[in-house]
Amino acid sequence: TFSPDDEYSMVMLALVISIFIPLGAYFVIRFGYWLYVKSIIGKPVLCKNEPSLGINASYLMLKDFKLSEDKNLLTLIFLDMIKLGAITPIMPEIGDPVPYENGNIRFRINIVDTEKDLNETEKKFYKFLKIAAKEDMILDPYEIRIKSQDYYYTLRNIMKSYTDDGEHKIKAAEIKRKSKLFSGPLTYTAKGKDELRKILGYKKYLMEYSSHNAVDYYDYDLWEKSMRYAAILGDDKKITDEMLKTYPGRYTEIKEFSKNMIFAQHAGRIVAKNVNHMEKNYSTRYHGSYRSTAYRSSYRGGGGFRGGGGGRSGGGTR
């Protein structure tokens, strides 16, 4: 027979065992995993060679190691749409209190020959941009946010299609193991880890570009490719500064690309945030049955999303 004090002590001991010990084990495992990843990454050794698997495969590898995010890929996609002439950044008016560097971004949707100028993945993204911009063909941050939620499934498929070639290259290079238990860094072979170190070494090289190069001022393709890598590697401002030092004859083009990068980054961040939000809060909860009446009612508040209708019209998300 326990006394009241003994019973209280047993309850406290049970709480410690059932809560604090598992919680402590969780944090120990997380810390050990972080040390494991740090040991793989190490201190980057400068590498002048572009990653052998290309930009999309490099992005996928960086993402597995949590060194790049969805917003980085979407930045690259928006940059490509600008280069194709499908969209054009609109500079804020003189006197506007919010500069574009702080998120005051808008795009003009241009008319393009989709059959001639765009591949299948680009056509889908262009269609999304046109739907989001509505009749005035001007796309603002609010419209990007709303339609990113409406078309999150389509956008996720576009992102996957955009990196399909990278997936194939990673598979062909045999740098990952198939595993049902683990993902991310734990699936990479020694060869794969070495490839990642080369990518990080290439990032180090780009960030110190002017210290290692004496190049033709008119070598346009080289700086543009470097700036595209900056979209997935981060530190784009540092890489931009390096390109300006090395290619003074291309100052105008690099500054224009840098401006476009800022617009693309803000747009990519908005899309990524809302796609991830929808996947977390709706996709798993409704098991993909987004067309059900219950889902539409809860998502749209019963009477149309943000002012009525159109939330999933025009082809839907799937």
Coordinates of C-alpha atoms in Angstrom, one line a residue:
T1 CA 0.0 0.0 0.0
F2 CA 1.4 3.4 -1.1
S3 CA 1.1 6.5 0.9
P4 CA -0.1 9.7 -0.9
D5 CA 3.5 10.9 -1.0
D6 CA 4.6 7.6 -2.6
E7 CA 1.8 7.8 -5.2
Y8 CA 2.8 11.3 -6.1
S9 CA 6.4 10.3 -6.5
M10 CA 5.4 7.4 -8.8
V11 CA 3.3 9.7 -10.9
M12 CA 6.1 12.1 -11.3
L13 CA 8.5 9.3 -12.2
A14 CA 6.1 7.9 -14.8
L15 CA 5.8 11.4 -16.3
V16 CA 9.6 11.7 -16.5
I17 CA 10.0 8.3 -18.1
S18 CA 7.1 8.8 -20.6
I19 CA 7.8 12.4 -21.6
F20 CA 11.3 13.6 -20.8
I21 CA 13.3 10.6 -21.7
P22 CA 11.8 10.2 -25.2
L23 CA 12.1 13.9 -25.7
G24 CA 15.7 13.8 -24.7
A25 CA 16.4 10.9 -27.1
Y26 CA 14.7 12.8 -29.9
F27 CA 17.0 15.8 -29.4
V28 CA 20.1 13.6 -29.1
I29 CA 19.2 11.9 -32.4
R30 CA 18.6 15.3 -34.1
F31 CA 21.9 16.6 -32.8
G32 CA 23.7 13.4 -34.0
Y33 CA 22.1 13.8 -37.4
W34 CA 23.2 17.4 -37.6
L35 CA 26.8 16.3 -36.8
Y36 CA 26.6 13.7 -39.5
V37 CA 25.5 16.2 -42.1
K38 CA 28.2 18.7 -41.0
S39 CA 30.8 16.0 -41.3
I40 CA 29.8 15.4 -44.9
I41 CA 29.7 19.0 -45.9
G42 CA 32.9 19.9 -44.0
K43 CA 34.8 23.0 -45.2
P44 CA 34.3 23.4 -49.0
V45 CA 37.4 23.0 -51.1
L46 CA 37.4 25.4 -54.1
C47 CA 36.3 23.6 -57.3
K48 CA 36.5 25.5 -60.6
N49 CA 34.5 22.9 -62.6
E50 CA 30.8 23.2 -63.0
P51 CA 28.9 20.3 -61.3
S52 CA 29.0 17.4 -63.7
L53 CA 25.2 16.6 -63.2
G54 CA 24.0 20.1 -64.0
I55 CA 22.0 22.7 -62.3
N56 CA 18.7 20.8 -61.6
A57 CA 20.5 17.7 -60.2
S58 CA 22.7 20.0 -58.1
Y59 CA 19.5 21.6 -56.7
L60 CA 18.0 18.3 -55.8
M61 CA 21.2 17.2 -54.0
L62 CA 21.4 20.5 -52.1
K63 CA 17.7 20.2 -51.2
D64 CA 18.3 16.7 -49.8
F65 CA 20.9 18.2 -47.5
K66 CA 18.6 21.1 -46.6
L67 CA 21.0 23.5 -48.3
S68 CA 18.4 24.7 -50.9
E69 CA 14.6 25.1 -50.8
D70 CA 11.6 25.1 -53.1
K71 CA 11.8 28.9 -53.3
N72 CA 15.2 28.6 -55.0
L73 CA 13.9 26.3 -57.7
L74 CA 10.9 28.6 -58.2
T75 CA 13.3 31.6 -58.5
L76 CA 15.0 29.8 -61.4
I77 CA 11.6 29.0 -63.0
F78 CA 10.5 32.7 -62.8
L79 CA 13.9 33.8 -64.2
D80 CA 13.4 31.5 -67.2
M81 CA 9.9 32.9 -67.8
I82 CA 11.4 36.4 -67.8
K83 CA 14.2 35.3 -70.2
L84 CA 11.6 33.7 -72.6
G85 CA 9.7 36.9 -72.7
A86 CA 6.6 35.4 -71.1
I87 CA 6.6 37.9 -68.2
T88 CA 8.2 41.3 -67.7
P89 CA 8.9 42.8 -64.2
I90 CA 7.2 46.1 -63.7
M91 CA 9.2 48.7 -61.8
P92 CA 7.4 50.6 -59.0
E93 CA 6.4 54.1 -59.8
I94 CA 8.6 57.0 -58.8
G95 CA 7.8 58.0 -55.2
D96 CA 6.3 54.6 -54.3
P97 CA 7.2 54.1 -50.6
V98 CA 7.9 50.4 -51.0
P99 CA 10.9 49.5 -53.3
Y100 CA 10.8 46.3 -55.3
E101 CA 13.7 45.0 -53.1
N102 CA 11.2 44.8 -50.3
G103 CA 8.6 42.9 -52.1
N104 CA 6.8 45.5 -54.2
I105 CA 6.8 43.3 -57.3
R106 CA 4.4 43.1 -60.3
F107 CA 4.8 41.3 -63.6
R108 CA 3.2 42.0 -67.0
I109 CA 2.1 38.8 -68.7
N110 CA 3.1 39.0 -72.4
I111 CA 1.6 37.2 -75.3
V112 CA 3.9 34.5 -76.5
D113 CA 3.6 31.7 -79.1
T114 CA 3.3 28.8 -76.7
E115 CA 3.8 26.2 -79.4
K116 CA 7.0 27.7 -80.7
D117 CA 8.6 29.3 -77.7
L118 CA 7.7 27.1 -74.7
N119 CA 8.1 23.5 -73.8
E120 CA 5.3 21.5 -72.1
T121 CA 6.3 22.4 -68.5
E122 CA 6.7 26.1 -69.4
K123 CA 3.3 26.1 -71.1
K124 CA 1.7 24.8 -67.8
F125 CA 3.4 27.5 -65.8
Y126 CA 2.6 30.2 -68.3
K127 CA -1.1 29.1 -68.1
F128 CA -1.0 29.4 -64.4
L129 CA 0.5 32.9 -64.6
K130 CA -2.2 34.0 -67.0
I131 CA -5.0 32.7 -64.8
A132 CA -3.5 34.3 -61.8
A133 CA -3.2 37.7 -63.5
K134 CA -6.8 37.7 -64.8
E135 CA -8.0 40.0 -67.5
D136 CA -5.6 42.9 -67.0
M137 CA -2.6 40.6 -67.5
I138 CA -0.8 42.3 -64.5
L139 CA 0.3 39.9 -61.8
D140 CA 0.8 41.2 -58.3
P141 CA 1.9 39.5 -55.0
Y142 CA -1.7 39.0 -53.8
E143 CA -2.7 37.2 -57.0
I144 CA 0.4 35.1 -56.8
R145 CA -0.5 34.1 -53.3
I146 CA -4.1 33.3 -53.9
K147 CA -3.6 31.3 -57.0
S148 CA -0.6 29.4 -55.6
Q149 CA -3.0 28.1 -53.0
D150 CA -5.7 27.3 -55.6
Y151 CA -3.3 25.5 -57.9
Y152 CA -0.8 24.1 -55.4
Y153 CA -1.0 20.6 -56.8
T154 CA -0.4 21.8 -60.4
L155 CA 2.6 23.9 -59.2
R156 CA 4.1 20.9 -57.4
N157 CA 3.8 18.9 -60.6
I158 CA 5.5 21.7 -62.6
M159 CA 8.3 21.8 -60.1
K160 CA 8.7 18.0 -60.3
S161 CA 8.7 18.2 -64.1
Y162 CA 11.3 20.9 -64.1
T163 CA 13.7 18.7 -62.2
D164 CA 12.9 15.4 -64.0
D165 CA 16.2 15.5 -66.0
G166 CA 18.1 16.1 -62.7
E167 CA 16.4 13.0 -61.2
H168 CA 17.4 10.9 -64.2
K169 CA 21.0 12.1 -64.0
I170 CA 21.2 11.3 -60.3
K171 CA 19.8 7.8 -60.9
A172 CA 22.2 7.2 -63.8
A173 CA 25.2 8.3 -61.8
E174 CA 24.3 5.8 -59.0
I175 CA 25.0 8.2 -56.2
K176 CA 21.9 7.3 -54.1
R177 CA 20.7 4.1 -52.5
K178 CA 17.0 3.0 -52.6
S179 CA 15.9 3.0 -49.1
K180 CA 12.4 2.7 -47.5
L181 CA 13.8 3.6 -44.0
F182 CA 15.9 6.7 -44.8
S183 CA 15.9 9.7 -47.0
G184 CA 18.0 12.8 -47.7
P185 CA 21.7 12.6 -46.7
L186 CA 21.4 9.0 -45.4
T187 CA 20.7 7.6 -48.9
Y188 CA 23.8 9.1 -50.5
T189 CA 26.8 6.8 -51.3
A190 CA 30.4 7.9 -50.8
K191 CA 30.4 8.9 -54.5
G192 CA 27.3 11.0 -53.9
K193 CA 28.8 12.8 -50.9
D194 CA 31.8 13.6 -53.0
E195 CA 29.6 15.1 -55.7
L196 CA 27.9 17.3 -53.1
R197 CA 31.3 18.6 -51.9
K198 CA 32.2 19.5 -55.5
I199 CA 28.9 21.5 -55.7
L200 CA 29.8 23.4 -52.5
G201 CA 33.3 23.9 -53.8
Y202 CA 31.9 25.4 -57.0
K203 CA 29.8 27.7 -54.9
K204 CA 33.0 28.8 -53.1
Y205 CA 34.6 29.4 -56.4
L206 CA 31.7 31.6 -57.7
M207 CA 31.8 33.6 -54.5
E208 CA 35.5 34.4 -55.1
Y209 CA 35.2 34.5 -58.9
S210 CA 37.2 37.6 -59.6
S211 CA 40.1 36.3 -57.6
H212 CA 40.5 33.3 -59.8
N213 CA 39.7 34.5 -63.3
A214 CA 40.8 36.7 -66.1
V215 CA 38.2 36.2 -68.7
D216 CA 36.9 37.8 -71.9
Y217 CA 34.6 40.7 -71.1
Y218 CA 32.2 39.5 -73.8
D219 CA 31.9 36.0 -72.7
Y220 CA 28.2 36.4 -72.0
D221 CA 27.2 32.8 -71.5
L222 CA 29.7 32.2 -68.7
W223 CA 28.4 34.9 -66.4
E224 CA 24.8 34.1 -67.1
K225 CA 25.3 30.4 -66.2
S226 CA 27.0 31.5 -63.0
M227 CA 24.1 33.7 -62.1
R228 CA 21.6 30.9 -62.7
Y229 CA 23.6 28.7 -60.3
A230 CA 23.4 31.6 -57.8
A231 CA 19.6 31.1 -57.8
I232 CA 19.9 27.7 -56.2
L233 CA 23.1 28.2 -54.3
G234 CA 22.1 31.3 -52.4
D235 CA 24.5 34.2 -51.8
D236 CA 23.4 35.7 -55.1
K237 CA 24.5 39.2 -54.1
K238 CA 28.0 38.1 -53.5
I239 CA 28.1 36.2 -56.8
T240 CA 26.6 39.2 -58.6
D241 CA 29.4 41.4 -57.2
E242 CA 32.0 39.0 -58.4
M243 CA 30.4 38.9 -61.9
L244 CA 30.4 42.7 -62.0
K245 CA 34.1 42.8 -61.2
T246 CA 35.0 40.2 -63.8
Y247 CA 32.7 41.4 -66.6
P248 CA 32.7 45.2 -66.5
G249 CA 31.8 45.2 -70.1
R250 CA 28.6 43.5 -69.2
Y251 CA 27.6 45.8 -66.4
T252 CA 24.2 46.7 -67.8
E253 CA 23.2 43.1 -68.5
I254 CA 24.3 41.8 -65.1
K255 CA 22.5 44.5 -63.3
E256 CA 19.4 43.8 -65.3
F257 CA 19.7 40.1 -64.5
S258 CA 20.2 40.9 -60.8
K259 CA 17.0 43.0 -60.8
N260 CA 15.1 40.2 -62.4
M261 CA 16.6 37.9 -59.8
I262 CA 15.1 40.0 -57.0
F263 CA 11.6 39.9 -58.6
A264 CA 11.9 36.2 -59.2
Q265 CA 13.0 35.5 -55.6
H266 CA 10.1 37.4 -54.1
A267 CA 7.6 35.6 -56.4
G268 CA 9.3 32.2 -55.8
R269 CA 9.1 32.8 -52.0
I270 CA 5.4 33.5 -52.2
V271 CA 4.6 30.5 -54.3
A272 CA 6.7 28.1 -52.2
K273 CA 5.2 29.3 -48.9
N274 CA 1.7 28.8 -50.1
V275 CA 2.3 25.5 -51.9
N276 CA 3.9 24.1 -48.8
H277 CA 1.1 25.5 -46.6
M278 CA -1.6 23.9 -48.7
E279 CA 0.2 20.5 -48.8
K280 CA 0.6 20.6 -45.0
N281 CA -2.9 21.7 -44.1
Y282 CA -5.2 20.3 -46.9
S283 CA -3.5 17.7 -49.0
T284 CA -2.9 15.3 -46.1
R285 CA -6.1 16.1 -44.3
Y286 CA -8.4 15.4 -47.2
H287 CA -6.3 12.7 -48.8
G288 CA -6.4 14.3 -52.2
S289 CA -10.2 14.5 -52.4
Y290 CA -10.0 18.2 -53.0
R291 CA -13.0 18.1 -55.4
S292 CA -15.4 17.0 -52.6
T293 CA -18.1 19.4 -51.5
A294 CA -16.8 19.3 -47.9
Y295 CA -13.3 20.3 -49.0
R296 CA -14.5 23.2 -51.2
S297 CA -16.8 24.5 -48.5
S298 CA -14.1 24.4 -45.8
Y299 CA -11.5 25.9 -48.0
R300 CA -13.6 28.6 -49.6
G301 CA -15.6 29.4 -46.5
G302 CA -18.7 27.9 -48.2
G303 CA -19.3 30.7 -50.6
G304 CA -16.4 31.2 -52.9
F305 CA -12.8 32.0 -52.2
R306 CA -11.7 35.6 -51.7
G307 CA -14.6 37.2 -53.3
G308 CA -16.2 34.5 -55.2
G309 CA -15.8 31.7 -57.5
G310 CA -13.0 30.8 -59.8
G311 CA -10.9 29.3 -57.1
R312 CA -10.6 26.0 -58.9
S313 CA -12.3 26.8 -62.1
G314 CA -10.5 26.8 -65.4
G315 CA -9.1 23.3 -65.3
G316 CA -8.6 22.7 -61.6
T317 CA -5.4 21.7 -59.9
R318 CA -5.3 18.1 -61.0

